[in-house]
Short mmCIF file of C-alpha atoms in Angstrom, two decimals:
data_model
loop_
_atom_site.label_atom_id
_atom_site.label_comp_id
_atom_site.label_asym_id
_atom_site.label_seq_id
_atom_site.Cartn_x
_atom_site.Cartn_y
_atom_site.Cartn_z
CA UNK Q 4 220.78 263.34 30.30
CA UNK Q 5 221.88 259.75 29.18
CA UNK Q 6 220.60 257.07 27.41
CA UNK Q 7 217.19 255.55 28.65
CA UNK Q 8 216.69 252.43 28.17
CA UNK Q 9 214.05 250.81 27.66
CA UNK Q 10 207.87 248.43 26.91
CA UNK Q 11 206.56 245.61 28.06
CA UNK Q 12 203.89 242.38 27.43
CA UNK Q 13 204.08 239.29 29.42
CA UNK Q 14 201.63 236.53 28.49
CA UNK Q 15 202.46 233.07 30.57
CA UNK Q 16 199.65 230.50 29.13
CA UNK Q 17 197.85 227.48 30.47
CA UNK Q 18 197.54 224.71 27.74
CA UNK Q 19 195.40 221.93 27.30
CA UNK Q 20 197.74 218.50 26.60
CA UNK Q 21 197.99 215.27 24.51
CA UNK Q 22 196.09 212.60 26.75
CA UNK Q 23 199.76 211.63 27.89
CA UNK Q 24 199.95 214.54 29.98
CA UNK Q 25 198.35 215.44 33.11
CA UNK Q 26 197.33 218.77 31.73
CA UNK Q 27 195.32 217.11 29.20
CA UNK Q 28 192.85 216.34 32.22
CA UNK Q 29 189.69 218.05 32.36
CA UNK Q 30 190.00 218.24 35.93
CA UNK Q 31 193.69 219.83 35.64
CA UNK Q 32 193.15 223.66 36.63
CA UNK Q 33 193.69 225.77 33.66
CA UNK Q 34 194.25 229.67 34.84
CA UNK Q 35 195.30 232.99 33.63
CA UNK Q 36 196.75 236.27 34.04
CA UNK Q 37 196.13 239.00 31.97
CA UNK Q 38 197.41 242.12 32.04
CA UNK Q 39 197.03 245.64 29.83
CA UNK Q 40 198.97 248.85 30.99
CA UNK Q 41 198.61 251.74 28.85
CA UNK Q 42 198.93 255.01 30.80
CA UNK Q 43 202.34 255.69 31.90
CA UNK Q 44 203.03 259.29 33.41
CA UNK Q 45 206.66 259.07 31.53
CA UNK Q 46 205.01 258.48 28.08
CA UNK Q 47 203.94 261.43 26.33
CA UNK Q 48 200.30 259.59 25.44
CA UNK Q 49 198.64 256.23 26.52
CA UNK Q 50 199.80 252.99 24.60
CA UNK Q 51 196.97 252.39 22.00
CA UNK Q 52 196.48 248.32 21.74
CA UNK Q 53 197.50 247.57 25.12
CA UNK Q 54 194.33 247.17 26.79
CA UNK Q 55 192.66 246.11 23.83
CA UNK Q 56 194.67 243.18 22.91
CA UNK Q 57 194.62 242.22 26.85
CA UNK Q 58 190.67 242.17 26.41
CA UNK Q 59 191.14 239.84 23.15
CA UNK Q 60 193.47 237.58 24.95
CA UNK Q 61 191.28 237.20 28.16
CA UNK Q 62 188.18 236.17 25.85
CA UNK Q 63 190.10 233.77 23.97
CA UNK Q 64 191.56 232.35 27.34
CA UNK Q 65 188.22 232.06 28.62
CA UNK Q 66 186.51 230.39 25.40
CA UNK Q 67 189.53 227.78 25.70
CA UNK Q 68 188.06 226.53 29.60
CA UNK Q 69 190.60 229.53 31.02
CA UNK Q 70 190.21 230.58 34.32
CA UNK Q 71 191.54 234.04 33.50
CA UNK Q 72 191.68 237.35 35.07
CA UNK Q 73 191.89 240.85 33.24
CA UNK Q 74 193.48 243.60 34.93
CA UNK Q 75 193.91 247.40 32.97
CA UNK Q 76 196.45 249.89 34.19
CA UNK Q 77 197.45 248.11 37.18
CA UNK Q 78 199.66 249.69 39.50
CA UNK Q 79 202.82 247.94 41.22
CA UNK Q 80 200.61 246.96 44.06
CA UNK Q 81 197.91 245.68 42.29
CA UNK Q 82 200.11 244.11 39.44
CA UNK Q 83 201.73 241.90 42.67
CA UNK Q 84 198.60 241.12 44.07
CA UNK Q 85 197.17 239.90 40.63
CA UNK Q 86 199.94 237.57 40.40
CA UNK Q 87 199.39 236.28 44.10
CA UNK Q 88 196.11 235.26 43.37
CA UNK Q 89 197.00 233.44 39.85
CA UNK Q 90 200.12 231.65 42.46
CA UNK Q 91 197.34 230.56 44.75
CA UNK Q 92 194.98 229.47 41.70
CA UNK Q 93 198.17 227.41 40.38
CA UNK Q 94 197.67 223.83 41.57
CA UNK Q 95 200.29 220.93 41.24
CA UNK Q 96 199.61 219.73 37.82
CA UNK Q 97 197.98 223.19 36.23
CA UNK Q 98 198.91 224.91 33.34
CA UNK Q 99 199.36 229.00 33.83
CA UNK Q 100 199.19 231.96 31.69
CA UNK Q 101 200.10 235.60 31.75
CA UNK Q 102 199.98 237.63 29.61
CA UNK Q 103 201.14 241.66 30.20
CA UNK Q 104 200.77 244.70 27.36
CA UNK Q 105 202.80 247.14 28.27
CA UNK Q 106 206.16 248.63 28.51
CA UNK Q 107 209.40 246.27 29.78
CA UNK Q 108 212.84 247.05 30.26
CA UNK Q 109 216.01 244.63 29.72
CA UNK Q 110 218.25 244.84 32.98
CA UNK Q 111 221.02 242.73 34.37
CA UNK Q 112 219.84 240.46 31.62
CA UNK Q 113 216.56 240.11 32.80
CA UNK Q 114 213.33 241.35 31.55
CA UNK Q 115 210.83 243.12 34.07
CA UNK Q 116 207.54 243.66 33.61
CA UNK Q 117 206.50 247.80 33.96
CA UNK Q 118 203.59 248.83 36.47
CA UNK Q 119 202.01 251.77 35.48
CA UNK Q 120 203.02 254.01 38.89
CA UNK Q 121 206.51 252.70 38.88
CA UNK Q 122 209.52 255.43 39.08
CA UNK Q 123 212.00 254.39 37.22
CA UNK Q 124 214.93 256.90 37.16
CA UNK Q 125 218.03 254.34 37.54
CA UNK Q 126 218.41 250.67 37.01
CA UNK Q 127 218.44 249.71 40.27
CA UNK Q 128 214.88 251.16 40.31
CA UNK Q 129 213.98 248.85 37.72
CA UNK Q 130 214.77 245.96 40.19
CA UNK Q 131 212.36 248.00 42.46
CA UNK Q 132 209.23 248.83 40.77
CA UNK Q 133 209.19 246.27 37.93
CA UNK Q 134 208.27 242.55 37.79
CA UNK Q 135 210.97 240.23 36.60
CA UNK Q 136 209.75 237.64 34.15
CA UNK Q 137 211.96 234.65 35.48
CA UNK Q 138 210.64 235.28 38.95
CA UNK Q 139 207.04 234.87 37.61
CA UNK Q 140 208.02 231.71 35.41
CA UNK Q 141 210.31 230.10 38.76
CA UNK Q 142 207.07 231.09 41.48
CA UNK Q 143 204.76 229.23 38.94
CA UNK Q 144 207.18 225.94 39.00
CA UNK Q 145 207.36 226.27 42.69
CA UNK Q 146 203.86 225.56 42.56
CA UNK Q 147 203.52 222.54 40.49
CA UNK Q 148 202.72 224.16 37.58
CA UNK Q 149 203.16 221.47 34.96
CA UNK Q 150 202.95 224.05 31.76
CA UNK Q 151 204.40 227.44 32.29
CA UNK Q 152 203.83 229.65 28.66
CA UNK Q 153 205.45 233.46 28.78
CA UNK Q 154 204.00 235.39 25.97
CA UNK Q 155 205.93 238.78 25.67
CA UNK Q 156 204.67 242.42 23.54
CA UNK Q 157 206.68 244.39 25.40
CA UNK Q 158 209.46 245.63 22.68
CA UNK Q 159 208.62 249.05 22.68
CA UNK Q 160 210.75 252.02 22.61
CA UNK Q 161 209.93 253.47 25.87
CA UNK Q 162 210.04 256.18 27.82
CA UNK Q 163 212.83 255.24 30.61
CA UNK Q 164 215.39 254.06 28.36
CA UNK Q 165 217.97 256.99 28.17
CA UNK Q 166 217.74 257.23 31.99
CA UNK Q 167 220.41 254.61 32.26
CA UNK Q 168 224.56 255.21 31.58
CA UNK Q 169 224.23 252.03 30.18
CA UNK Q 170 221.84 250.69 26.95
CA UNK Q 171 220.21 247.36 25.93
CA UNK Q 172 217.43 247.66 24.03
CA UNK Q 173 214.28 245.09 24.14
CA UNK Q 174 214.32 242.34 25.89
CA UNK Q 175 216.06 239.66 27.37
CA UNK Q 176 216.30 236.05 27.20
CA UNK Q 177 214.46 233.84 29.86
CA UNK Q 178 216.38 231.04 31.50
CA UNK Q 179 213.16 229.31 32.53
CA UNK Q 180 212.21 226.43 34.75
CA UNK Q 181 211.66 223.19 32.44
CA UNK Q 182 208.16 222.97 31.10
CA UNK Q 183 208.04 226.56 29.88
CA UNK Q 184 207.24 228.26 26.55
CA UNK Q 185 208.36 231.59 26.02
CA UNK Q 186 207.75 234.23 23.13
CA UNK Q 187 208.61 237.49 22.42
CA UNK Q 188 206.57 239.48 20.43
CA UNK Q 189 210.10 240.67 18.67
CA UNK Q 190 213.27 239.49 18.49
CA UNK Q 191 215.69 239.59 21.89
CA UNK Q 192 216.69 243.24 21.72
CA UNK Q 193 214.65 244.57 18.84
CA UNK Q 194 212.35 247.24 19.45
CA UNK Q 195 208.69 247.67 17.34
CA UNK Q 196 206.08 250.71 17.00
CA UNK Q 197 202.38 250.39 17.62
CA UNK Q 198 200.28 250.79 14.85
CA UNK Q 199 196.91 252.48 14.38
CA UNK Q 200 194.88 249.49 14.16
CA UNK Q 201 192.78 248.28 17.41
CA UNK Q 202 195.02 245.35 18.16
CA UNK Q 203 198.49 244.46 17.33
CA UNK Q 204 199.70 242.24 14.37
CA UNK Q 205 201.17 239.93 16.81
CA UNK Q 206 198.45 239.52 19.13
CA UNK Q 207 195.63 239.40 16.14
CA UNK Q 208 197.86 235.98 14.13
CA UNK Q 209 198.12 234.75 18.34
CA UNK Q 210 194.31 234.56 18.95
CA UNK Q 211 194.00 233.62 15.33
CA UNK Q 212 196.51 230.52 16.12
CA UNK Q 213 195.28 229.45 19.82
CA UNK Q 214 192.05 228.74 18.89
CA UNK Q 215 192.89 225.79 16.26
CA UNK Q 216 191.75 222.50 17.50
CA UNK Q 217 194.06 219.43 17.87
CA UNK Q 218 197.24 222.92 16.97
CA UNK Q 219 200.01 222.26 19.56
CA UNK Q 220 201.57 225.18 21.79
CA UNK Q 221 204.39 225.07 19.69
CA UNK Q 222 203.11 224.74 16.64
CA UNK Q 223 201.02 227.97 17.62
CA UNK Q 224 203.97 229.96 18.23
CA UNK Q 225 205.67 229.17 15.16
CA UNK Q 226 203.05 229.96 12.79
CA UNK Q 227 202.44 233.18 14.59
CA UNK Q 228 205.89 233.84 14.21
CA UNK Q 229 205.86 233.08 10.92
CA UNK Q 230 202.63 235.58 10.12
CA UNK Q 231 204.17 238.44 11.74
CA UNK Q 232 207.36 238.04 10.09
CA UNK Q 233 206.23 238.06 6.86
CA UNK Q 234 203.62 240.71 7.58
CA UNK Q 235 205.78 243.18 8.59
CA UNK Q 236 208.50 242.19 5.82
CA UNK Q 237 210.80 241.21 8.25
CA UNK Q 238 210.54 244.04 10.26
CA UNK Q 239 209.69 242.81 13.54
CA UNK Q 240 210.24 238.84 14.13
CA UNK Q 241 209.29 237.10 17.45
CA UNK Q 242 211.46 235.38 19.20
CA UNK Q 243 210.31 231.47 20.92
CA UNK Q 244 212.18 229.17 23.35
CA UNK Q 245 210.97 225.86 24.76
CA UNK Q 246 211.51 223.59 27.09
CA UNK Q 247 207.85 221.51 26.78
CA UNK Q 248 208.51 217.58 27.10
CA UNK Q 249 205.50 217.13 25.90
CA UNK Q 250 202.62 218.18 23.17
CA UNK Q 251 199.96 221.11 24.70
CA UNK Q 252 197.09 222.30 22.46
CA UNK Q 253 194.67 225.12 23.41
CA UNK Q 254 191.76 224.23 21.58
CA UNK Q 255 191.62 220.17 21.77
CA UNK Q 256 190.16 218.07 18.74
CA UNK Q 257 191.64 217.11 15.96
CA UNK Q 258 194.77 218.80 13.85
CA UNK Q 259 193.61 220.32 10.86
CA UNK Q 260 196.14 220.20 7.56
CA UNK Q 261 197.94 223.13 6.78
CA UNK Q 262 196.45 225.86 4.64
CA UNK Q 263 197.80 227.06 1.51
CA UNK Q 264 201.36 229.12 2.85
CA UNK Q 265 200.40 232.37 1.37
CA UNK Q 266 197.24 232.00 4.15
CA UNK Q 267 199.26 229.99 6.77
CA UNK Q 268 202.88 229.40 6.70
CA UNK Q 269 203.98 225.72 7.84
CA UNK Q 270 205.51 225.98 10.96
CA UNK Q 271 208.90 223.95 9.63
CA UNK Q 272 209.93 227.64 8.36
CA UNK Q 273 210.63 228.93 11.65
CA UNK Q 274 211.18 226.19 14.16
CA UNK Q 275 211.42 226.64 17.76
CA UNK Q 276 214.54 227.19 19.48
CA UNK Q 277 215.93 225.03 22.03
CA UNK Q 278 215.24 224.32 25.10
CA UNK Q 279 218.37 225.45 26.58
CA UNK Q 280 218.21 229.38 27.22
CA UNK Q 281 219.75 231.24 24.44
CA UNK Q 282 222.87 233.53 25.16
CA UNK Q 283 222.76 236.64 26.25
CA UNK Q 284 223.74 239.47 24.42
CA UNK Q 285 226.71 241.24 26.10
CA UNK Q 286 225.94 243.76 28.35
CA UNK Q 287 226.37 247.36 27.73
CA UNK Q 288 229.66 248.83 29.72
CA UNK Q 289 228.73 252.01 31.31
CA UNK Q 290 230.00 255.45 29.28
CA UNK Q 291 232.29 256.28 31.70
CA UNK Q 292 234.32 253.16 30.73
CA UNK Q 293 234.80 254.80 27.79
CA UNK Q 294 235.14 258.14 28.47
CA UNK Q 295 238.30 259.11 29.99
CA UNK Q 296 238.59 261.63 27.47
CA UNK Q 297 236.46 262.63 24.17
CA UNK Q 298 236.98 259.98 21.78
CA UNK Q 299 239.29 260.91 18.69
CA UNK Q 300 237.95 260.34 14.98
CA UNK Q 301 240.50 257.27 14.80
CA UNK Q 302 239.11 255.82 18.36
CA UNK Q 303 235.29 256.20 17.12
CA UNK Q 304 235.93 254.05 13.98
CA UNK Q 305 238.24 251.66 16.05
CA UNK Q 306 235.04 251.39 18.47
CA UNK Q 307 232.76 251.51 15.42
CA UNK Q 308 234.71 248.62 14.50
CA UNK Q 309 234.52 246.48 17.66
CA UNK Q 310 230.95 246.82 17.64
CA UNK Q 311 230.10 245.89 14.20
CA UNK Q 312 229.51 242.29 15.87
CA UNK Q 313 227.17 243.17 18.58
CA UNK Q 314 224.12 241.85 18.21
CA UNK Q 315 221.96 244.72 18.53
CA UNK Q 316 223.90 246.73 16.57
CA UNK Q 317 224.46 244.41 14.19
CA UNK Q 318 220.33 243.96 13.68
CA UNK Q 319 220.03 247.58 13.52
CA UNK Q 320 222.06 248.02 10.52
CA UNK Q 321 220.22 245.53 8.87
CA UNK Q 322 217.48 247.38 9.53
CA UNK Q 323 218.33 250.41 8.04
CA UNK Q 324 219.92 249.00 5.44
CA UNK Q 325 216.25 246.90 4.32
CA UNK Q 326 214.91 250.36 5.02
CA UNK Q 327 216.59 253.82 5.11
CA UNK Q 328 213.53 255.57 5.99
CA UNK Q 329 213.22 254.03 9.31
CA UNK Q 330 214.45 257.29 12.03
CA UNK Q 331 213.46 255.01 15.43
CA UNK Q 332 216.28 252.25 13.90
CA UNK Q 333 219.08 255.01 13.58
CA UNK Q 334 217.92 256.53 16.81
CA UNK Q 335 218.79 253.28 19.08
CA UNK Q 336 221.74 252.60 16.98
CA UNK Q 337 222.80 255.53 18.11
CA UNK Q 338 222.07 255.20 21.58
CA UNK Q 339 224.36 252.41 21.49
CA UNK Q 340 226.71 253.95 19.81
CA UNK Q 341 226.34 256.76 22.57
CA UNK Q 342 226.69 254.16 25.45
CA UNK Q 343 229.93 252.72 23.78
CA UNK Q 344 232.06 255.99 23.53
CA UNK Q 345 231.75 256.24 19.58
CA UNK Q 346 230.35 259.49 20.28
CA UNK Q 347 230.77 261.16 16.62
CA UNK Q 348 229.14 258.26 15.24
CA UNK Q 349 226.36 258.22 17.35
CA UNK Q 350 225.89 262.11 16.66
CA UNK Q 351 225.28 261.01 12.59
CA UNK Q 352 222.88 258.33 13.59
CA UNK Q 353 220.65 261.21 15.68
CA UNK Q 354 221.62 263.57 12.74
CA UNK Q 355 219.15 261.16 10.45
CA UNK Q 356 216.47 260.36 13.29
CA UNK Q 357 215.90 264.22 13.52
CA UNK Q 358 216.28 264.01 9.29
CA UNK Q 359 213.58 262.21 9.28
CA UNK Q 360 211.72 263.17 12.11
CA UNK Q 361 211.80 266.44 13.30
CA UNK Q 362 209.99 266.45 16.17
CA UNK Q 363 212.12 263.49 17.65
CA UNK Q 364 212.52 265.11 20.96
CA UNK Q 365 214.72 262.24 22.13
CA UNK Q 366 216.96 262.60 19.51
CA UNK Q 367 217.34 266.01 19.87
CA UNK Q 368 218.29 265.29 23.94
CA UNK Q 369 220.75 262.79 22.97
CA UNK Q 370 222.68 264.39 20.51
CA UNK Q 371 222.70 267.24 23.18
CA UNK Q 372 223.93 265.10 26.03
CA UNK Q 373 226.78 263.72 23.12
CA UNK Q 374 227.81 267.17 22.03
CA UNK Q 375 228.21 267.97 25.38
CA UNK Q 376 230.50 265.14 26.53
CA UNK Q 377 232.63 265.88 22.99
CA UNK Q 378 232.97 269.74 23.67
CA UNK Q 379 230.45 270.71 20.53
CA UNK Q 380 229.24 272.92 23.23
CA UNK Q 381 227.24 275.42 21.10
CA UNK Q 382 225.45 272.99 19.03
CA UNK Q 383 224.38 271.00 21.76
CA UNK Q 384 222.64 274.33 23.40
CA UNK Q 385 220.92 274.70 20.28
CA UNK Q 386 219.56 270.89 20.62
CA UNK Q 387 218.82 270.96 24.15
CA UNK Q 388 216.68 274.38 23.63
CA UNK Q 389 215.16 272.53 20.72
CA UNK Q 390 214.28 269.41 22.60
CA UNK Q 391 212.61 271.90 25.33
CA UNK Q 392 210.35 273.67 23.20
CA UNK Q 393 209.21 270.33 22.15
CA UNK Q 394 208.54 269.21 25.43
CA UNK Q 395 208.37 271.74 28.49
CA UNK Q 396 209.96 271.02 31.49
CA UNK Q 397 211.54 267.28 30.22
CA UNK Q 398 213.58 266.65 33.10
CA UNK Q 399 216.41 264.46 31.06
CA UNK Q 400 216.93 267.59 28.52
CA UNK Q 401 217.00 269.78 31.73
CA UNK Q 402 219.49 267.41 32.75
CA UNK Q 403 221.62 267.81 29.55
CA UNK Q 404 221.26 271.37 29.44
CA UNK Q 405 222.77 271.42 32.95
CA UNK Q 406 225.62 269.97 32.16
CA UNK Q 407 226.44 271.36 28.96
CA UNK Q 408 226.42 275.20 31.48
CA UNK Q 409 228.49 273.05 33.85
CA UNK Q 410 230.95 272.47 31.33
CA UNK Q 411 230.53 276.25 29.79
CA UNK Q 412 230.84 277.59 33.00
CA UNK Q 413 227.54 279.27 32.81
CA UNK Q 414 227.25 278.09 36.76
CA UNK Q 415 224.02 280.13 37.84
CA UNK Q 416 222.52 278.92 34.19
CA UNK Q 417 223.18 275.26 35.22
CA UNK Q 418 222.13 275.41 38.80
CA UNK Q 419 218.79 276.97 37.55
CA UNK Q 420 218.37 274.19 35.32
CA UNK Q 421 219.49 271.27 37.96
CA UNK Q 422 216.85 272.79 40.12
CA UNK Q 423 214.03 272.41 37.48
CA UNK Q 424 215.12 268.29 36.87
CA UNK Q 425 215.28 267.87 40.63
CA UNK Q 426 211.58 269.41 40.87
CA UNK Q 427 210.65 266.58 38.61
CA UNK Q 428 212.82 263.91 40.39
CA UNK Q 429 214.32 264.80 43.41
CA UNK Q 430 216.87 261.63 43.29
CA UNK Q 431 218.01 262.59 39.95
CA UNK Q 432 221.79 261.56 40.74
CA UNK Q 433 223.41 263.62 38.16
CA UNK Q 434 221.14 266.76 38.46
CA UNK Q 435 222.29 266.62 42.28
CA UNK Q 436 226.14 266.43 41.98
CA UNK Q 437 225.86 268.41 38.71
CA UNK Q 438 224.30 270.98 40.94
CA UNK Q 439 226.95 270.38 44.13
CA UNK Q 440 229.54 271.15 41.38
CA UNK Q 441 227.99 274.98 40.63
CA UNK Q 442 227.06 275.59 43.85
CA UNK Q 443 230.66 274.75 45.67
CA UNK Q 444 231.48 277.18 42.40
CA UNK Q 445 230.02 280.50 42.71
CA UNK Q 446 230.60 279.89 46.87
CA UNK Q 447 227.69 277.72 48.26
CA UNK Q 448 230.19 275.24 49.68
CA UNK Q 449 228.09 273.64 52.40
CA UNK Q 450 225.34 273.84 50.12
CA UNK Q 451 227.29 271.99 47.61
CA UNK Q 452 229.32 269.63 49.80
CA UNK Q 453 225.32 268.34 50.97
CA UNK Q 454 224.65 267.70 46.97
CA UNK Q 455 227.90 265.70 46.17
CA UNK Q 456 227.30 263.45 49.47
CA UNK Q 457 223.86 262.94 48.77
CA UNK Q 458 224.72 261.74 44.93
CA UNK Q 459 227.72 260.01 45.97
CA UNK Q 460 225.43 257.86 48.31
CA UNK Q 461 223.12 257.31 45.61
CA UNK Q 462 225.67 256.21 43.09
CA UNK Q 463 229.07 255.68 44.23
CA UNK Q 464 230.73 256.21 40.73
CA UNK Q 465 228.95 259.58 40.00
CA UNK Q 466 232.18 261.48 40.46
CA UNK Q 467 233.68 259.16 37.46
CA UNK Q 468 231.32 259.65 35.45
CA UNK Q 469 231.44 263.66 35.91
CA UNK Q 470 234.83 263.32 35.64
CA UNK Q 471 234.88 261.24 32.46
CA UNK Q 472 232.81 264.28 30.76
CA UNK Q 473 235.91 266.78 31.78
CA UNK Q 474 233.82 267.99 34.87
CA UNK Q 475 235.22 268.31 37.91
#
């Protein structure tokens, strides 16, 4: 019914140092976590380059002197057992790496790392099921790790995102123990789309990079940076912090010059950031802080307004603006838009996803939900019909469609339609109070009262929320 949020890669990488650092040593344990997760129940088909850029990484690890173990599809209890055999392999002095292909999802500013069984219906279950990145980073300095490296390709647009009342697209920055290098494959908050080809862009300039002798960590990074940015035309840009003290190389020997910078762009045109954590974007406020009551024409611009300066919005627009054709940029814009309370906004934003994509079922759910909250009531059946012919039995346009009867008064329709989402997810927290609302309705008070406690226990402010969307 709402906005999900939400892909994920995590690569943390051992490095070989200068012959000032104790990492440098041959006898210095070099090890390695790798990680591809492709099929995700949620996702209407497997990610394409996830396993096969974790296989690339692995054998370029392992060419560099990496101890490094591959694991494909990994559930949650096999992704935390993988990582408590890399903490046991991390001796004082070692450098690490992990790196994870998959989907990841930005919450309480942190970025967690998706298994491929995990349920994630609210945020909280986030903090459940998925892997924070810091915690991974902080366990490996715990350990003595001397060199902690977090490589990230987990910016995709993902199937859990529109579960949550509140958005944030991508992912989020690291505040990471000293002696760590962290990259994104995209910018904090941006979102990118797999291609056809057998491994990514930003994966393919990595292994590319890591494997040129005497070429520091950071060095790497930047020129990888550099390669996808201009590949893609600016389109997706990854994002490096650092907090190294000293020089790491993969590959050791000596430095070779720069190529020519159509073939290999100098690393001085995208340096790396600081070593103190950049700032986090703000984080979303929850819809219901903003929905009190429909918002007017003149409240959507004033809102429009306030959030020309957020960061993710602000990156979107430049997105569209460099290119109109792009439908997934004006569908998280509005998303945003949606989570913010600029309601009529957000419905043109869907209007030119669906423009340009008509089979953008999540489009077609959120400008449901929208409608819904705004009163467009008709309209939004038509989009929430549409959206379920796309895809049967999608438990967040079953959701929507629920409360748009709810709100119709069509309270047999929406109890029908609550029971089909709770089939799917039986702690659906809206589908359950939606559903306590019908049935106290047409008479089923008990049966309702049990629905509105159970919610209620699940999330406190559910009756806000309902309440904020002119549902009581």
């Amino acid at each position: 019914m709402k906005i999900r949020l939400g892909l994920v890669v995590l690569m943390v990488a051992a490095m070989i140092a200068v012959p000032r650092s104790s990492a440098a040593d041959s006898s210095a344990p070099r090890v390695a976590l790798v990680i591809g997760n492709t099929r995700y129940p949620d996702a209407d088909k497997p990610l394409s380059q996830a396993v096969s850029d974790a296989r690339g990484v692995a054998d370029e690890l392992k060419r560099a002197g990496f101890d490094a173990e591959l694991g494909e599809d990994l559930s949650g209890d096999a992704m935390r057992r993988a990582f408590d055999r890399l903490y046991q392999r991390t001796k004082p002095g070692a450098a690490a790496l992990v790196f994870f292909s998959g989907f990841g999802i930005q919450s309480g500013r942190q970025s967690y790392l998706i298994p491929v069984d995990a349920q994630i219906w609210t945020e909280p279950d986030v903090r459940r099921d998925g892997i924070a990145l810091e915690s991974v980073l902080n366990e490996l300095n715990s350990r003595g790790a001397s060199v902690k490296i977090a490589l990230v390709d987990a910016s995709r647009r993902n199937p859990f995102e529109r579960r949550f009342r509140s958005f944030s697209a991508g992912l989020a920055p690291v505040i990471a123990p000293s002696g760590s290098l962290v990259m994104y494959a995209a910018a904090l908050s941006a979102v990118v789309t797999d291609n056809d080809s057998a491994h990514s862009s930003f994966v393919g300039a990595l292994r590319e990079e890591i494997r040129t002798p005497g070429l520091s960590a950071e060095e790497a990074f930047n020129r990888t940076r550099t390669t996808v940015t201009r590949a893609s035309r600016g389109e997706q840009v990854p994002w490096i912090s650092s907090s190294l003290a000293e020089d790491f190389v993969f590959a050791p020997g000596v430095a070779t010059a720069d190529k020519p910078t159509a073939e290999k762009p100098a690393a001085a045109t995208a340096p790396v950031e600081a070593a103190k954590p950049a700032p986090a974007p703000p984080e979303a406020k929850p819809p219901q802080a903003a929905e009190a009551k429909p918002a007017s024409g003149g409240d959507d611009d004033k809102l429009v307004l306030a959030l020309a300066s957020d960061p993710t919005v602000k990156s979107l627009t430049a997105q569209i603006a460099d290119k109109p054709s792009d439908g997934n940029a004006y569908y998280r814009r509005g998303q945003v838009y949606a989570s913010k309370g600029a309601y009529r906004t957000a419905i043109k934003d869907f209007d030119e996803a669906i423009r340009l994509n008509g089979k953008d079922v999540e489009a077609y759910n959120n400008r449901c939900w929208v409608r819904t909250v705004i009163g467009e009531l008709e309209p939004a059946l038509a989009d929430c019909d549409q959206a379920l012919l796309l895809r049967p039995n999608f438990v967040d346009a079953l959701d929507s469609r629920g409360l748009l009867h709810l709100k119709s008064g069509r309270d047999k329709a929406a109890i029908a339609d609550f029971d089909a989402a709770l089939k799917v997810n039986p702690r659906l927290t809206s589908s359950l109070y939606g559903r306590g609302l019908a049935r106290k309705r047409i008479g089923l008070a008990s049966e309702g009262e049990i629905d509105l406690t159970t919610a209620k226990k699940l999330d406190p402010n559910i009756g806000k929320e309902f309440a904020g969307y002119g549902v009581k």
